[in-house]
Coordinates of C-alpha atoms in Angstrom, one line a residue:
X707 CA 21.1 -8.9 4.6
X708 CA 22.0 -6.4 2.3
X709 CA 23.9 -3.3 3.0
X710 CA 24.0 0.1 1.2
X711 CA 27.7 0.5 -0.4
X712 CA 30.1 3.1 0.9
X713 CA 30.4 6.0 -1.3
X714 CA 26.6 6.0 -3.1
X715 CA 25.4 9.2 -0.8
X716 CA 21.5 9.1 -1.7
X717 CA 20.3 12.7 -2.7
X718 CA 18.0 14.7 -0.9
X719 CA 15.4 16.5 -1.6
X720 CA 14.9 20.5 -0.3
X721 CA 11.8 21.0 1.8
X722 CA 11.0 24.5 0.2
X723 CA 8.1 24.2 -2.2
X724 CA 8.9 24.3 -5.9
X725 CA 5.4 26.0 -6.7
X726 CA 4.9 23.9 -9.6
X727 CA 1.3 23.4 -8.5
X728 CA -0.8 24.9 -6.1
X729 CA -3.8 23.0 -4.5
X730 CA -6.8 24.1 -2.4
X731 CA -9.2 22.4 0.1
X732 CA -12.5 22.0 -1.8
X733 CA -14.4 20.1 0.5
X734 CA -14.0 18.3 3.8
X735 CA -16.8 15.8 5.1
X736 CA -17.3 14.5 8.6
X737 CA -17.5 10.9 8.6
X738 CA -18.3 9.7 12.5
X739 CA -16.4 10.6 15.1
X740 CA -14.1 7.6 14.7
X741 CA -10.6 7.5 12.7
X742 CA -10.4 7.0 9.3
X743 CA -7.2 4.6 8.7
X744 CA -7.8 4.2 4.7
X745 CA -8.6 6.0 1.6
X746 CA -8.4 4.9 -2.4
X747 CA -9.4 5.7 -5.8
X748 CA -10.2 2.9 -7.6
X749 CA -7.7 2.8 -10.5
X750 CA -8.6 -1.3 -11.7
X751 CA -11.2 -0.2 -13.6
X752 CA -11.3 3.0 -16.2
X753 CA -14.8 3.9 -15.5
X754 CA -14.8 4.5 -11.9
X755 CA -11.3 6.0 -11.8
X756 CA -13.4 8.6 -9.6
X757 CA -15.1 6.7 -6.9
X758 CA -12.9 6.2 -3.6
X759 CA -13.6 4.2 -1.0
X760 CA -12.9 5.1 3.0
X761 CA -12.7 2.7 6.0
X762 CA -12.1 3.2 9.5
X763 CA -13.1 2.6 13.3
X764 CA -16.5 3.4 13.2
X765 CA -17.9 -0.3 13.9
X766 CA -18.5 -1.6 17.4
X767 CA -17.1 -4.6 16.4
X768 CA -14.8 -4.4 14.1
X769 CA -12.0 -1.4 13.0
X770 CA -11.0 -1.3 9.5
X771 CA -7.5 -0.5 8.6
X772 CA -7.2 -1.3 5.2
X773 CA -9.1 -0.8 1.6
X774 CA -8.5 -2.0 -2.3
X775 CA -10.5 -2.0 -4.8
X776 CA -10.8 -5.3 -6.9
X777 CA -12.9 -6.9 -9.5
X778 CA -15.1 -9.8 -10.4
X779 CA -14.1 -12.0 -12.8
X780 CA -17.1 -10.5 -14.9
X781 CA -15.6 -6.7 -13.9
X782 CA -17.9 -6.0 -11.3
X783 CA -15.9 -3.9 -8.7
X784 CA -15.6 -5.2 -5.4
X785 CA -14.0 -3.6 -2.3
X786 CA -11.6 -5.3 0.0
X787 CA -11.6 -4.6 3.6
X788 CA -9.7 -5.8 6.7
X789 CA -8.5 -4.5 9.8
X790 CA -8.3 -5.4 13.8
X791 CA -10.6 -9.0 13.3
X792 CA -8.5 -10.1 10.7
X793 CA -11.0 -11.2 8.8
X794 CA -11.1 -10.0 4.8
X795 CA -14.7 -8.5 3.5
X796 CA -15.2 -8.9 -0.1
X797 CA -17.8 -6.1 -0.4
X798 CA -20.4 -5.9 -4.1
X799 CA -19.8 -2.3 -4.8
X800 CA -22.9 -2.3 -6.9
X801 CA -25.4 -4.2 -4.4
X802 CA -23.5 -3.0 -0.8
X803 CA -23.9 -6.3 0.5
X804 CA -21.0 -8.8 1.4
X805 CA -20.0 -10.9 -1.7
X806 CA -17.5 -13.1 0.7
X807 CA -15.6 -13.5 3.6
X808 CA -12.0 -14.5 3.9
X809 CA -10.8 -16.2 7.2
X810 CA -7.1 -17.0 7.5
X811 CA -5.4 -14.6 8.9
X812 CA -4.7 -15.1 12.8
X813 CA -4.0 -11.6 13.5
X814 CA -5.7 -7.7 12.4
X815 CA -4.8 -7.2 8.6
X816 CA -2.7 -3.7 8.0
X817 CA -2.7 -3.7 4.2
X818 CA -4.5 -5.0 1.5
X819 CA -3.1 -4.5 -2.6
X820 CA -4.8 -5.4 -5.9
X821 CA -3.0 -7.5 -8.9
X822 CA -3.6 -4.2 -11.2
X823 CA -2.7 -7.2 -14.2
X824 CA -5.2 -9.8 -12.3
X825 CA -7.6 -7.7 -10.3
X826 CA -9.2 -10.6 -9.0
X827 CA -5.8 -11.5 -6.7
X828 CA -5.2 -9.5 -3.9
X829 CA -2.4 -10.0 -1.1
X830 CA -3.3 -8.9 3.0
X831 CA -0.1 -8.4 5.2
X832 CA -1.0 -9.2 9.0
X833 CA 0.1 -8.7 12.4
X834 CA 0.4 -12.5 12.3
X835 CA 3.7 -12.0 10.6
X836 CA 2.4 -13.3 7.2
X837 CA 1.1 -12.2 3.6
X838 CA -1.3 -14.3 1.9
X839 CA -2.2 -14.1 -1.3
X840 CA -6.1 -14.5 -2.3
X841 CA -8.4 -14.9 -5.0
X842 CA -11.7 -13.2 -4.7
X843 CA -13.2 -15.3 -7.1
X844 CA -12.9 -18.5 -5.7
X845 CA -12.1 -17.4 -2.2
X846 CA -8.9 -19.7 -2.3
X847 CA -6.1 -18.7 0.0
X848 CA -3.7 -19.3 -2.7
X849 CA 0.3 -18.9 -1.0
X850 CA 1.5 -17.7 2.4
X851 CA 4.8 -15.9 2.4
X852 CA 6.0 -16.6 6.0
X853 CA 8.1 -18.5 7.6
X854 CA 12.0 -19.3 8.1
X855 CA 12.5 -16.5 6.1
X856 CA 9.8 -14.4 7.0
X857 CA 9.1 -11.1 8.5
X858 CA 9.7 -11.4 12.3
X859 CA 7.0 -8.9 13.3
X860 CA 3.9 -7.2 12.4
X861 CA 4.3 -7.3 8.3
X862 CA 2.6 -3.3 7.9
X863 CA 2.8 -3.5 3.9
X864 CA 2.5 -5.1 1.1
X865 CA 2.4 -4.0 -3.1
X866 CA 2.7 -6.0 -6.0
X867 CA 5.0 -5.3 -9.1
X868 CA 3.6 -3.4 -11.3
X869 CA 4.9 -5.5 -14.6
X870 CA 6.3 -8.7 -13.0
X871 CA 3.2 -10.7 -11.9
X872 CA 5.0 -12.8 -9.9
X873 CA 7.1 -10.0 -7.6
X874 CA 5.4 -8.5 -4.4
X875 CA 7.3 -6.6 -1.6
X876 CA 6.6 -6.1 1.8
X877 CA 7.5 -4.7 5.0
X878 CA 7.0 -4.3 8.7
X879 CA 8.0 -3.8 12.5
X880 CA 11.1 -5.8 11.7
X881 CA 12.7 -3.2 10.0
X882 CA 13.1 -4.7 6.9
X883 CA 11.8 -5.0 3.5
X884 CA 11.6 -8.4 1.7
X885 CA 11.0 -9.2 -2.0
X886 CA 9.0 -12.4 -2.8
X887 CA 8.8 -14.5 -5.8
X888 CA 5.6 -16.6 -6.7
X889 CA 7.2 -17.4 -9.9
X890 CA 7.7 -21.4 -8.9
X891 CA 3.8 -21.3 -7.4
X892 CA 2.3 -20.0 -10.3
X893 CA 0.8 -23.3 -11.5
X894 CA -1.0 -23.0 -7.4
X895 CA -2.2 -19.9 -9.2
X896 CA -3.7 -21.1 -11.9
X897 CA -5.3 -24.0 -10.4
X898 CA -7.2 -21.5 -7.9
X899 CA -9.3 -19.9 -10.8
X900 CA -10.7 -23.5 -11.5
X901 CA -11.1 -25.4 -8.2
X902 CA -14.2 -26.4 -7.5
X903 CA -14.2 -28.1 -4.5
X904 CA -14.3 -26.2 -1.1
X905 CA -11.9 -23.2 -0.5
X906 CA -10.5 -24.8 2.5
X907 CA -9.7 -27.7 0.4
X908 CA -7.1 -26.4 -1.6
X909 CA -3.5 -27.5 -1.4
X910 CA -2.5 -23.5 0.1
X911 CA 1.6 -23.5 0.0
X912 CA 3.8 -22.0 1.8
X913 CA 6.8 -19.8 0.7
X914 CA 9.2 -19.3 3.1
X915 CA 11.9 -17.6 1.4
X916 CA 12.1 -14.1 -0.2
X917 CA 14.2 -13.7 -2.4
X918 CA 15.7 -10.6 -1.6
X919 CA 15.4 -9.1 2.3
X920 CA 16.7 -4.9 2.7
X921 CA 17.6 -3.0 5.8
X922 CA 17.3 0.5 4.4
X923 CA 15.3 1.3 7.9
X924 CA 16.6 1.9 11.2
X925 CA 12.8 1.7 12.6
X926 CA 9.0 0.3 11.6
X927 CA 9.3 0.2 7.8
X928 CA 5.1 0.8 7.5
X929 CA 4.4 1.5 3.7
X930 CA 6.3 0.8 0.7
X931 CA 5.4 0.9 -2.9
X932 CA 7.4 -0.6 -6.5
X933 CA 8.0 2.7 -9.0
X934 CA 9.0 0.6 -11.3
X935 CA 11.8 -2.1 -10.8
X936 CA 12.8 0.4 -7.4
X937 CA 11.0 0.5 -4.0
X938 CA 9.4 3.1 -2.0
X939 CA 9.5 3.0 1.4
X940 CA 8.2 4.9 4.5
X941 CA 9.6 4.6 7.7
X942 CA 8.6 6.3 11.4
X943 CA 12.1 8.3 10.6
X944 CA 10.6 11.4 8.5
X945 CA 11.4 10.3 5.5
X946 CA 10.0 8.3 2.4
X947 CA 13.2 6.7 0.9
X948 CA 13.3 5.6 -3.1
X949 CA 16.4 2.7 -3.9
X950 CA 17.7 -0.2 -6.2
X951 CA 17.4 -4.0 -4.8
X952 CA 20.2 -5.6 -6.5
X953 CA 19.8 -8.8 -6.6
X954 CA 22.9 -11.8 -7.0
X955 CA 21.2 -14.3 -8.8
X956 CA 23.3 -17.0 -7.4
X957 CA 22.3 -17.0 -4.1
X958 CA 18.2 -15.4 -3.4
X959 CA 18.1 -13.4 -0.6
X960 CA 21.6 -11.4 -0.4
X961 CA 22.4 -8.7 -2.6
X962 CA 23.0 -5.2 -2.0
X963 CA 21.0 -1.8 -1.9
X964 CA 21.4 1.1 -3.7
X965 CA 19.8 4.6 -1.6
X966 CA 19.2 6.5 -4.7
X967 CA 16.8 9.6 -2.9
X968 CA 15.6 10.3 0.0
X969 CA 12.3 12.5 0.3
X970 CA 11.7 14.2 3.6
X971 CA 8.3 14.1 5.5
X972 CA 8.5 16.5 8.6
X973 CA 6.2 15.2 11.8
X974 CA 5.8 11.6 10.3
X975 CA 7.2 9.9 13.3
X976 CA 4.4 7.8 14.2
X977 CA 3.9 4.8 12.7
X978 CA 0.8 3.5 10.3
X979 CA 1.2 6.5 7.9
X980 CA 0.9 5.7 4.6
X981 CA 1.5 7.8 1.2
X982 CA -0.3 6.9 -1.9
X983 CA 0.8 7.8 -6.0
X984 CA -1.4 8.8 -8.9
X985 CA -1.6 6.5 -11.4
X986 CA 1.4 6.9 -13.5
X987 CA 3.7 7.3 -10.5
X988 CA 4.6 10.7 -11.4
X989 CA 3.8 12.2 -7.7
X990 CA 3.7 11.2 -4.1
X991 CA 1.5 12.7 -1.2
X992 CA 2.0 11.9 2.2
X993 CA 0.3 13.2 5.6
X994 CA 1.8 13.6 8.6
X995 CA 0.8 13.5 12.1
X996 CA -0.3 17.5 12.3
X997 CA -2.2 17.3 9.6
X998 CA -0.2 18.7 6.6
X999 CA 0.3 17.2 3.3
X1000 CA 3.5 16.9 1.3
X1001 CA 3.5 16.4 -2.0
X1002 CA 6.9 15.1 -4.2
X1003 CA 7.6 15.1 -7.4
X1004 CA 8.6 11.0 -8.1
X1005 CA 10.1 12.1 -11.5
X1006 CA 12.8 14.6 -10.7
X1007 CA 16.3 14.1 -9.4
X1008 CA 17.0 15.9 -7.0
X1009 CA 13.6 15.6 -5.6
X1010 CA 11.3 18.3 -5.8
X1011 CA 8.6 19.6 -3.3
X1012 CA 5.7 20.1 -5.6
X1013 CA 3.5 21.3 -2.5
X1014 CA 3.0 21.7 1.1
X1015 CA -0.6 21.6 2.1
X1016 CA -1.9 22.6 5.6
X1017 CA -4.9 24.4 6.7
X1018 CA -6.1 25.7 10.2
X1019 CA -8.6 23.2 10.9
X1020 CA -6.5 20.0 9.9
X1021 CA -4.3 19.3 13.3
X1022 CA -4.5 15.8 13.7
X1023 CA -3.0 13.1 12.2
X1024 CA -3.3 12.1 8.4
X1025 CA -3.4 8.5 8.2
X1026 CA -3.7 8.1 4.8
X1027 CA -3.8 10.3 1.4
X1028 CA -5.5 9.4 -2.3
X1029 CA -4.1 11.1 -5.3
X1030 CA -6.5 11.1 -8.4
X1031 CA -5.9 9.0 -11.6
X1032 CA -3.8 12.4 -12.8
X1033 CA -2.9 14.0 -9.5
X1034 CA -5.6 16.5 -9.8
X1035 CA -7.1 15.9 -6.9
X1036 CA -5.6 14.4 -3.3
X1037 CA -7.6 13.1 -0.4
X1038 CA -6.8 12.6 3.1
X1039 CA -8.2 10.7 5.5
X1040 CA -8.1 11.9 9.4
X1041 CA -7.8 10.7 12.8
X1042 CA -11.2 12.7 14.1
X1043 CA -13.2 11.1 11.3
X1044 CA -12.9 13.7 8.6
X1045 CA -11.9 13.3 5.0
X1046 CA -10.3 16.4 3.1
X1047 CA -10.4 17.2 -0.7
X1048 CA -7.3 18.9 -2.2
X1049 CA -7.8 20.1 -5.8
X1050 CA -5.6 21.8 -8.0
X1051 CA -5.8 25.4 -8.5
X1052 CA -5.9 26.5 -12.2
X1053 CA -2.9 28.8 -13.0
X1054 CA -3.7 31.6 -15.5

């Protein structure tokens, strides 16, 4: 396991807003009564890098936690959807009708993430304790990462690199964050864009090693994200924190951690909060669980506030936020169904 070094005191960032930007609610929309758990731009393809998509628990039989947007392999976008079934729904955006369905899973899916570099892979992290990794294509259950070395709990995230196709991280109820390496299973990769025998046929492997496991949480560890080679992680402790896996390449696994800054979220002591980025990773936004926004500046050191964003009639909890392509505009999605639109204000 590694440990943060003695000495290496992370920076923090001030909770007073730097007024860099200003943003104001534009429009708010009612979406049944039930909560919504999920909301995301599409950023895979450049011309729908407007659309969003929202899920929630507004089905009788079935709650959806989680949304991504994928693609075809002939660049139709597809949406991704799981939650407390545990069952994946490949959704045709352009027809609304269900393209497939993935079973595998033998718990409710949390998170689901798109292979920006291959948007026809996607990865689901479970309550099962697992992450598979999927092709929407074929409909293959390509790897599970689970196992001896696995999480130990409900695995709550899940992102891929964002330049080393091989690299995911996740993280979960067990505290911890763990790097995996498909690197060795890529050929299992390969072989699932060309199968064509039955899904369930497929020689599925198993990786049950990471290759590097953190304990930079004291608590539920429920969202993290790459910026760059460096994680982002968000756990129940009021606070998104930003550090350095180092890795020893001698032995996978251990290494140590390197807290570079911490970024403070007020009220955001429940868990299943998740923050989101614009595309270039230049800004964070997070909700919290009285309904107010925070939004960080990812670029700066120390870290900067850009904006604080509450209004009277947003109390409850913000489950998750969307920041545009450019940061332009931020969504939230609510616990009594609503979804907010946060848009810059024009300074003169």
């Amino acid at each position: 396991m590694s440990k943060v070094p003695i000495g290496c005191e992370p920076v923090v960032g001030s909770l007073t807003p730097s007024k860099k930007k200003e943003y104001r609610v534009t429009n708010r929309l009612q979406e049944g009564k039930r909560p919504l758990y999920a909301v995301v731009f599409n950023f895979i393809d450049a011309n729908y890098f407007n659309v969003f998509a929202t899920v929630g628990g507004n089905r009788k039989d079935e709650s959806f936690y989680t949304v991504s947007w994928a693609c075809n392999i002939d660049g139709n976008p597809l949406i991704v959807a799981g939650g407390v079934n545990g069952i994946l729904r490949v959704i045709d955006a352009g027809n609304e009708k269900i393209h497939k369905s993935f079973v595998g899973h033998g718990d409710s899916i949390n998170e689901i993430r798109t292979q920006a570099l291959k948007p026809s892979l996607i990865v689901s992290a479970s309550k099962d304790e697992s992450v598979r990794l999927w092709n929407v294509h074929t409909g293959i259950c390509i790897l599970v990462f689970a196992g001896a070395g696995g999480h130990r709990n409900e695995v709550l995230s899940v992102d891929f690199h964002p330049s080393d196709i091989y690299r995911i991280a996740s993280c979960g109820m067990d505290n911890t964050v763990k790097i995996w390496s498909m690197k060795e299973f890529w050929t299992y990769v390969e072989k699932s864009f060309t199968w064509t025998d039955l899904p369930s046929k497929f020689p599925t492997k198993y990786v049950q090693f990471p290759i590097f496991i953190a304990s930079v949480h004291n608590n539920y560890v429920d969202c993290n994200r790459w910026l760059g080679d460096f994680i982002l992680s968000k756990s129940v402790d009021n606070e998104i924190v930003l550090w350095e896996p180092k890795m020893k390449e001698q032995s996978p696994g251990e290494g140590t951690v390197d807290v570079l800054q911490k970024y403070p979220v007020p009220e955001c002591d429940i868990w299943f909060i998740k923050f989101s980025c614009d595309f270039h990773y230049k800004a964070a936004a997070i909700g919290n669980r009285e309904g107010k926004i925070f939004v960080w500046d990812l670029q700066s050191s120390p870290p900067t506030l850009i904006a604080r964003l509450s209004h009277v009639q947003s109390k409850l909890p913000i489950r998750q936020t969307a920041m545009s392509f450019d940061g332009s505009t931020i969504l939230s999605c609510c616990e009594d169904g609503t979804i907010w639109r946060w848009d810059v204000v024009a300074t003169s």
